[in-house]
XYZ file of C-alpha atoms in Angstrom:
529
model
C 97.617 92.544 104.331
C 96.163 91.572 100.988
C 93.844 94.265 99.692
C 93.390 92.539 96.337
C 90.224 90.686 95.614
C 90.165 87.304 93.965
C 87.771 86.804 91.095
C 84.753 85.436 92.942
C 82.746 82.319 92.155
C 79.594 82.890 90.155
C 77.277 85.098 92.209
C 74.579 87.621 91.421
C 77.196 90.360 91.015
C 79.817 88.375 89.132
C 80.898 89.176 85.620
C 79.425 86.337 83.616
C 77.954 85.425 80.301
C 74.211 85.320 79.842
C 72.446 83.773 82.785
C 69.591 81.311 82.188
C 67.363 82.968 84.766
C 67.229 86.155 86.794
C 70.052 86.170 89.353
C 67.743 87.249 92.153
C 65.816 83.982 91.862
C 68.837 81.781 92.461
C 71.185 81.074 95.313
C 74.746 82.100 94.377
C 75.970 78.513 94.347
C 73.377 77.489 91.744
C 74.364 79.979 89.062
C 75.843 78.492 85.906
C 78.101 80.397 83.534
C 77.949 79.479 79.893
C 81.407 79.359 78.388
C 82.326 81.882 75.722
C 85.553 82.085 73.762
C 86.148 85.637 74.989
C 85.796 84.927 78.701
C 88.064 84.098 81.284
C 90.299 82.319 83.106
C 92.850 84.592 84.406
C 96.604 84.517 84.907
C 98.212 87.549 86.371
C 99.732 88.829 89.548
C 98.001 91.548 91.518
C 100.159 93.571 93.891
C 98.534 95.160 96.910
C 99.956 97.542 99.469
C 98.902 97.432 103.087
C 98.384 100.358 105.415
C 102.093 100.468 106.274
C 103.081 100.820 102.639
C 104.474 97.286 102.447
C 103.768 95.024 99.539
C 101.153 92.476 100.511
C 100.847 88.893 99.383
C 100.544 88.456 95.623
C 97.508 86.866 94.036
C 97.866 84.742 90.901
C 95.216 84.400 88.251
C 95.399 82.901 84.782
C 94.147 84.067 81.418
C 93.730 81.940 78.352
C 91.828 82.209 75.087
C 92.077 85.882 74.055
C 93.663 87.093 77.302
C 90.608 88.799 78.797
C 91.258 89.800 82.437
C 88.696 91.248 84.821
C 89.803 93.179 87.895
C 86.689 92.479 89.944
C 85.675 94.310 93.112
C 84.343 92.825 96.381
C 80.634 92.335 96.976
C 78.752 92.012 100.241
C 77.580 88.527 99.245
C 81.213 87.379 99.235
C 80.998 87.206 103.035
C 77.214 87.469 103.520
C 75.875 84.907 101.017
C 72.298 85.032 102.356
C 71.937 88.796 101.986
C 68.551 89.522 100.355
C 68.257 91.554 97.174
C 65.520 93.959 96.051
C 64.327 95.393 92.722
C 66.129 98.641 91.935
C 63.856 101.657 92.685
C 65.080 103.241 89.453
C 62.689 100.920 87.642
C 59.955 103.375 88.667
C 62.036 106.539 88.301
C 60.739 109.257 85.987
C 64.311 110.328 85.316
C 65.188 106.928 83.826
C 61.789 106.218 82.233
C 62.950 107.138 78.732
C 66.436 105.640 78.998
C 66.796 102.808 76.488
C 68.896 100.681 78.848
C 68.419 101.716 82.459
C 70.679 99.108 84.021
C 74.264 98.065 83.403
C 74.501 94.447 82.258
C 76.633 92.016 84.292
C 78.761 91.429 81.179
C 79.678 95.114 80.714
C 83.348 95.860 81.322
C 85.715 98.768 80.660
C 89.112 98.122 79.075
C 92.135 99.643 80.818
C 93.993 99.983 77.512
C 92.058 101.336 74.559
C 94.891 101.052 72.013
C 95.887 97.450 71.279
C 97.623 95.624 68.467
C 95.879 93.119 66.260
C 96.173 89.645 67.742
C 97.360 90.897 71.152
C 95.614 89.852 74.423
C 92.547 91.890 75.322
C 94.120 92.712 78.684
C 92.786 94.119 81.941
C 89.157 95.213 82.296
C 87.068 96.659 85.135
C 83.416 96.431 86.102
C 81.452 99.144 84.352
C 79.911 101.597 86.805
C 76.197 102.299 86.877
C 72.863 101.115 88.283
C 72.178 97.376 88.578
C 68.802 95.678 88.214
C 69.030 94.322 91.757
C 70.107 96.230 94.873
C 71.148 94.828 98.243
C 69.789 97.568 100.470
C 66.206 98.450 101.361
C 66.147 102.228 100.888
C 64.206 102.781 104.107
C 66.888 100.927 106.088
C 69.911 102.757 104.648
C 71.951 104.964 106.945
C 74.777 106.442 104.888
C 77.703 108.625 105.918
C 80.150 110.824 104.011
C 83.654 111.843 105.120
C 86.350 114.000 103.481
C 90.060 113.638 104.299
C 93.380 115.181 103.289
C 94.106 118.449 101.481
C 91.584 120.696 99.786
C 90.660 120.333 96.140
C 88.089 122.020 93.888
C 84.953 119.894 93.607
C 84.778 118.234 97.041
C 81.542 120.035 97.862
C 80.048 119.026 94.525
C 80.776 115.358 95.275
C 79.187 115.688 98.740
C 76.119 117.385 97.283
C 75.621 114.814 94.536
C 76.034 111.817 96.862
C 73.295 113.251 99.072
C 71.022 114.130 96.151
C 71.734 110.840 94.383
C 70.834 108.769 97.434
C 67.705 110.810 98.081
C 66.346 111.481 94.586
C 67.266 108.174 92.929
C 66.898 105.714 95.808
C 64.673 107.459 98.365
C 67.312 107.424 101.148
C 66.600 110.004 103.858
C 69.133 109.092 106.558
C 72.515 110.542 105.543
C 75.196 111.689 107.989
C 78.142 113.991 107.413
C 81.261 113.077 109.401
C 83.078 116.285 110.347
C 86.855 116.704 110.346
C 88.162 113.673 108.420
C 88.767 110.206 109.863
C 89.036 111.617 113.378
C 85.447 112.768 113.079
C 84.198 109.205 113.368
C 85.222 109.057 117.022
C 85.869 112.648 118.139
C 83.330 114.911 116.431
C 79.612 115.279 116.077
C 77.837 114.487 112.830
C 75.600 116.546 110.571
C 72.290 115.395 109.128
C 72.549 115.918 105.376
C 69.541 116.532 103.144
C 69.268 117.921 99.617
C 68.149 121.230 101.139
C 71.168 121.405 103.485
C 73.685 120.809 100.670
C 71.813 122.675 97.950
C 74.307 125.521 97.516
C 77.589 124.070 98.792
C 78.941 123.340 95.276
C 79.259 127.086 94.733
C 81.927 127.321 97.420
C 85.474 126.022 97.679
C 86.861 123.815 100.426
C 84.799 121.104 102.102
C 81.465 121.594 103.824
C 82.365 118.753 106.215
C 85.860 120.061 107.080
C 88.911 117.860 106.734
C 92.113 116.728 108.449
C 95.164 114.596 107.814
C 95.947 111.370 109.650
C 93.785 110.266 112.561
C 92.988 106.883 111.064
C 92.216 104.255 113.697
C 90.496 101.362 111.936
C 89.027 99.749 115.047
C 87.628 103.005 116.447
C 86.175 103.978 113.068
C 84.434 100.643 112.499
C 83.232 100.592 116.120
C 81.599 103.956 115.454
C 80.117 102.763 112.163
C 78.652 99.742 113.957
C 77.385 101.728 116.966
C 75.645 104.302 114.769
C 74.043 101.665 112.546
C 75.737 103.028 109.422
C 75.581 100.648 106.436
C 77.015 102.774 103.614
C 80.295 104.698 103.925
C 81.445 107.168 101.253
C 85.082 108.233 101.655
C 86.480 111.165 99.647
C 90.268 111.455 99.682
C 93.627 110.765 98.103
C 96.132 107.927 98.199
C 96.462 107.615 101.971
C 92.721 108.086 102.474
C 91.934 105.287 100.027
C 94.348 102.985 101.857
C 92.369 103.769 104.968
C 89.123 102.956 103.139
C 90.567 99.557 102.206
C 91.400 98.844 105.853
C 87.890 99.848 106.912
C 86.441 97.468 104.320
C 88.650 94.604 105.539
C 87.593 95.197 109.153
C 83.931 95.347 108.113
C 84.367 92.056 106.255
C 86.131 90.510 109.264
C 83.195 91.426 111.517
C 80.635 90.279 108.924
C 78.841 93.633 108.827
C 76.478 94.475 105.920
C 78.311 97.750 105.248
C 79.278 98.977 101.769
C 82.498 101.020 101.657
C 82.923 103.238 98.576
C 85.940 105.435 97.830
C 85.957 108.562 95.658
C 89.594 109.350 94.717
C 90.673 112.951 95.274
C 93.968 114.601 94.408
C 94.463 117.928 92.735
C 97.851 116.741 91.400
C 96.248 114.032 89.216
C 98.676 111.457 90.640
C 96.165 108.610 91.197
C 96.858 105.700 88.870
C 94.427 103.802 86.595
C 91.799 106.558 86.263
C 91.968 109.094 83.427
C 92.241 112.087 85.741
C 91.197 113.171 89.212
C 88.470 115.695 89.920
C 89.603 119.267 90.492
C 92.466 118.904 88.019
C 90.755 120.822 85.199
C 89.900 123.633 87.607
C 93.483 123.731 88.890
C 94.881 124.028 85.363
C 92.373 126.762 84.529
C 93.212 128.728 87.665
C 96.939 128.280 87.055
C 96.443 130.208 83.821
C 95.601 133.319 85.822
C 98.906 133.184 87.678
C 100.865 132.483 84.491
C 99.115 135.350 82.698
C 99.882 137.694 85.592
C 103.551 136.710 85.485
C 103.661 137.229 81.720
C 102.090 140.698 81.990
C 104.541 141.672 84.722
C 107.708 140.557 82.919
C 106.618 141.995 79.577
C 106.256 145.381 81.221
C 109.830 145.659 82.498
C 113.325 145.264 81.135
C 114.849 141.788 81.532
C 111.794 140.485 83.342
C 112.014 136.962 84.778
C 108.770 135.441 86.048
C 108.675 132.232 88.094
C 105.301 130.624 88.853
C 105.290 127.762 91.362
C 102.407 125.334 90.909
C 101.300 122.236 92.799
C 102.880 118.893 91.994
C 104.594 117.148 94.893
C 105.520 114.003 92.960
C 103.786 114.558 89.612
C 104.099 117.486 87.242
C 100.729 117.222 85.513
C 99.364 120.634 86.570
C 102.576 122.375 85.508
C 102.712 120.469 82.212
C 99.078 121.029 81.212
C 99.079 124.660 82.367
C 102.188 125.252 80.264
C 100.634 123.644 77.192
C 97.406 125.605 77.656
C 99.099 128.945 78.310
C 101.535 129.342 75.387
C 103.192 132.133 77.383
C 105.600 129.820 79.217
C 109.252 129.558 78.163
C 110.270 126.647 80.407
C 108.471 124.069 82.539
C 110.282 122.205 85.340
C 108.668 119.127 86.924
C 109.739 116.490 89.490
C 110.008 113.729 86.888
C 112.539 115.559 84.698
C 116.058 116.308 85.997
C 117.419 119.749 85.276
C 120.611 121.612 86.065
C 121.468 125.284 86.333
C 124.995 125.921 85.079
C 126.925 124.932 82.000
C 125.977 124.298 78.339
C 122.318 123.359 77.981
C 121.571 124.460 81.538
C 118.744 126.663 82.783
C 120.911 129.782 83.220
C 122.075 129.600 79.603
C 118.478 129.173 78.411
C 117.237 132.157 80.446
C 120.069 134.291 79.065
C 119.140 133.260 75.516
C 115.447 134.093 75.965
C 116.206 137.437 77.575
C 118.344 138.373 74.574
C 115.666 137.198 72.136
C 112.457 138.440 73.810
C 113.512 140.658 76.702
C 111.599 138.497 79.194
C 111.116 134.881 80.277
C 108.408 132.944 82.167
C 109.229 129.730 84.049
C 106.613 127.344 85.474
C 107.895 125.250 88.353
C 106.194 122.286 90.045
C 106.699 122.315 93.816
C 108.439 118.927 93.827
C 110.976 119.807 91.128
C 114.633 120.227 92.044
C 114.172 119.225 95.685
C 117.566 117.491 95.728
C 119.264 120.801 94.857
C 117.308 122.754 97.474
C 118.086 120.161 100.128
C 121.813 120.428 99.392
C 121.751 124.234 99.506
C 119.463 124.738 102.494
C 120.283 121.610 104.532
C 116.584 120.851 104.946
C 115.259 118.620 107.706
C 113.396 115.511 106.615
C 109.975 116.128 108.165
C 106.543 114.740 107.297
C 102.967 115.873 107.775
C 100.223 113.839 109.470
C 99.496 111.979 106.218
C 103.096 110.828 105.825
C 103.924 113.309 103.042
C 107.448 114.686 103.172
C 107.386 118.430 103.780
C 108.984 120.050 100.753
C 111.346 122.993 100.799
C 110.274 126.071 98.831
C 111.956 125.476 95.480
C 110.361 128.632 94.086
C 112.090 131.027 96.465
C 115.350 129.066 96.137
C 115.332 129.182 92.327
C 114.359 132.862 92.279
C 117.353 133.711 94.442
C 119.754 131.529 92.445
C 118.688 133.121 89.156
C 118.954 136.611 90.609
C 122.410 135.913 92.076
C 123.720 134.389 88.843
C 122.710 137.259 86.584
C 123.731 139.921 89.082
C 127.092 138.472 90.146
C 128.172 136.396 87.125
C 126.503 137.943 84.080
C 126.606 141.476 85.534
C 123.051 141.941 84.261
C 120.214 143.577 86.175
C 117.011 141.509 86.025
C 113.494 142.156 87.318
C 112.383 139.041 89.213
C 108.668 138.344 89.707
C 107.768 135.297 91.823
C 104.166 134.057 92.108
C 102.909 131.192 94.285
C 99.126 130.710 93.765
C 98.936 127.306 95.523
C 96.243 128.021 98.114
C 94.269 130.251 95.752
C 94.010 127.348 93.318
C 93.086 124.778 95.973
C 90.377 126.936 97.521
C 88.301 127.869 94.467
C 84.991 126.183 93.536
C 85.146 123.677 90.712
C 84.525 124.809 87.153
C 81.789 123.511 84.839
C 83.842 120.566 83.560
C 84.758 119.378 87.062
C 81.188 119.896 88.324
C 79.896 117.477 85.686
C 82.698 115.024 86.432
C 82.007 115.170 90.194
C 78.323 114.486 89.554
C 79.165 111.342 87.584
C 81.618 110.173 90.255
C 79.084 110.647 93.043
C 76.233 108.939 91.214
C 78.461 106.019 90.192
C 79.533 105.551 93.817
C 75.895 105.570 94.969
C 74.876 103.026 92.309
C 77.778 100.780 93.302
C 77.061 100.870 97.031
C 73.343 100.246 96.535
C 74.199 97.283 94.279
C 76.180 95.737 97.132
C 79.697 96.411 95.899
C 82.195 97.334 98.595
C 85.908 98.012 98.984
C 85.911 99.795 95.639
C 86.772 103.167 94.217
C 85.239 104.771 91.162
C 86.627 106.759 88.266
C 86.796 107.101 84.491
C 88.915 104.624 82.549
C 89.137 105.567 78.885
C 86.196 107.959 79.435
C 83.937 105.212 80.833
C 83.271 105.134 84.571
C 84.289 101.896 86.260
C 84.491 100.213 89.663
C 88.119 99.587 90.571
C 89.623 97.622 93.488
C 91.140 100.120 95.921
C 94.468 98.265 95.833
C 94.831 99.108 92.137
C 94.666 102.873 92.617
C 96.984 102.945 95.633
C 99.766 100.579 94.554
C 101.568 103.131 92.345
C 101.675 106.889 91.806
C 100.665 108.372 88.459
C 103.540 110.467 87.105
C 104.446 112.235 83.880
C 106.268 109.817 81.596
C 109.127 111.585 79.887
C 109.054 108.973 77.124
C 105.409 109.714 76.226
C 104.249 112.075 73.514
C 102.685 114.613 75.889
C 106.048 115.646 77.335
C 107.488 115.750 73.807
C 104.625 118.055 72.827
C 105.525 120.373 75.687
C 109.208 120.469 74.693
C 108.177 121.193 71.113
C 105.772 123.924 72.242
C 108.195 125.784 74.532
C 111.396 124.880 72.678
C 113.035 124.553 76.085
C 116.089 122.365 76.671
C 115.546 118.739 77.626
C 118.534 119.040 80.020
C 120.102 115.901 78.578
C 123.318 117.525 77.331
C 125.087 117.571 80.668
C 128.095 115.266 81.110
C 126.773 111.735 81.568
C 128.348 111.202 84.977
C 126.602 114.117 86.667
C 123.312 113.421 84.870
C 123.360 109.891 86.223
C 123.880 111.223 89.749
C 120.976 113.620 89.373
C 118.683 110.841 88.172
C 119.745 108.621 91.062
C 119.187 111.424 93.563
C 115.713 112.140 92.209
C 114.735 108.479 92.441
C 115.973 108.407 96.019
C 113.990 111.515 96.881
C 110.810 110.125 95.307
C 111.199 106.915 97.297
C 111.544 108.927 100.492
C 108.453 110.964 99.672
C 106.117 108.013 98.995
C 103.143 107.949 101.336
C 103.662 105.148 103.842
C 100.944 106.030 106.327
C 97.308 106.996 106.283
């Protein structure tokens, strides 16, 4: 199934140069685009992944002139060309009365890469998020719904609150439903009527006001329910698998010719969604991780030969562990899924721990939950099981490493150590979002509302180079964002901790470790919704 969207012919929503007259006065087929040296014609290949995780059909586009490429998003007029448009109610809004430029221009785009070389192609761009001069929904006829899926993350309630308040305060929408219990809630649960008063205080609490679940995606049942209830705007908050589900809902809506806008808000505490700068809840997670790291540091400083191990979230990506380590300055070694490590021999973890104990009398290790899974699997003979979202259930690398370190220094080094193991995973997931994430969630929610009201659909929203943009769902689900060991940020961490890079092991074994890690990552990719 192809979830990519071809660059559409000139329509009211299309990225174009200056239009001779107001788009709302013309039929889409009559619009003319004046040629400009900087604009278009595209040549690239867009890969999409269908709901089964398979690569879908590729789409070719060409780029000439200065290599400007726009990754456009679907619009309701792509399959409903006679859909009427209306003046945006924000034209009369007191909040926007003093704004110099209330509406985003059709020509505004956000560059995916901000650092380029002189003379190089301008590269990929996305539609800039924000309010448009014309909307494709009459506010009095809007029936919106919000659903949350997958694991918990700080900030979910803030996003829910701001979608409700944004629809009501900015666009005068009163009919907003909350779908309880994830995707299953569309066909097996009751709904809540959401108003600004109902959601007024939910951002002060962790978790999700609407409850959540994994799996349960049945596209036909969900769209049947959307159609039966008269819902015409769907806001879906969730991670990789959830966004794949949102894409399938959009395709089914398009197939049936329904005037329903489907907007995704990407959620993952691990920051492993590609394209966008970072996911909401990540800043809060890093901040909360500091408390666990500080507790471990206090504990090991207070005893002789103290070894503290803190296990943080990071199934496939070590961003929380890396950033928490850089922020803390109390961490001696950080282990993440992307970087192979080994225990014994020159340059190994045991040697490094021994060195730090001799130098400082204590050591603190931060460990991402997905790190070293190939070692744990070999030692514990783990069973390859998955949760309802298709995520491979990981073995507890924290307990395994704690025991291995304790055994090594007790049996081999004949040294008594004081082991302190801390796993703050659920404490971090369950807290309310901090100030930074609250602001970010507000921007995400308002951008999603502006996009849906403007008639965009099958899109997700997020910051690209600090500017919020509308992104085709296929672009944020086709790959997983991981720490690049060849980038400067990982080098900064190695320089900060002065830990080994674990590259001094005999080449043969190192190659096997790399190959094993790649195999494990491939097994753990999400292949279902």
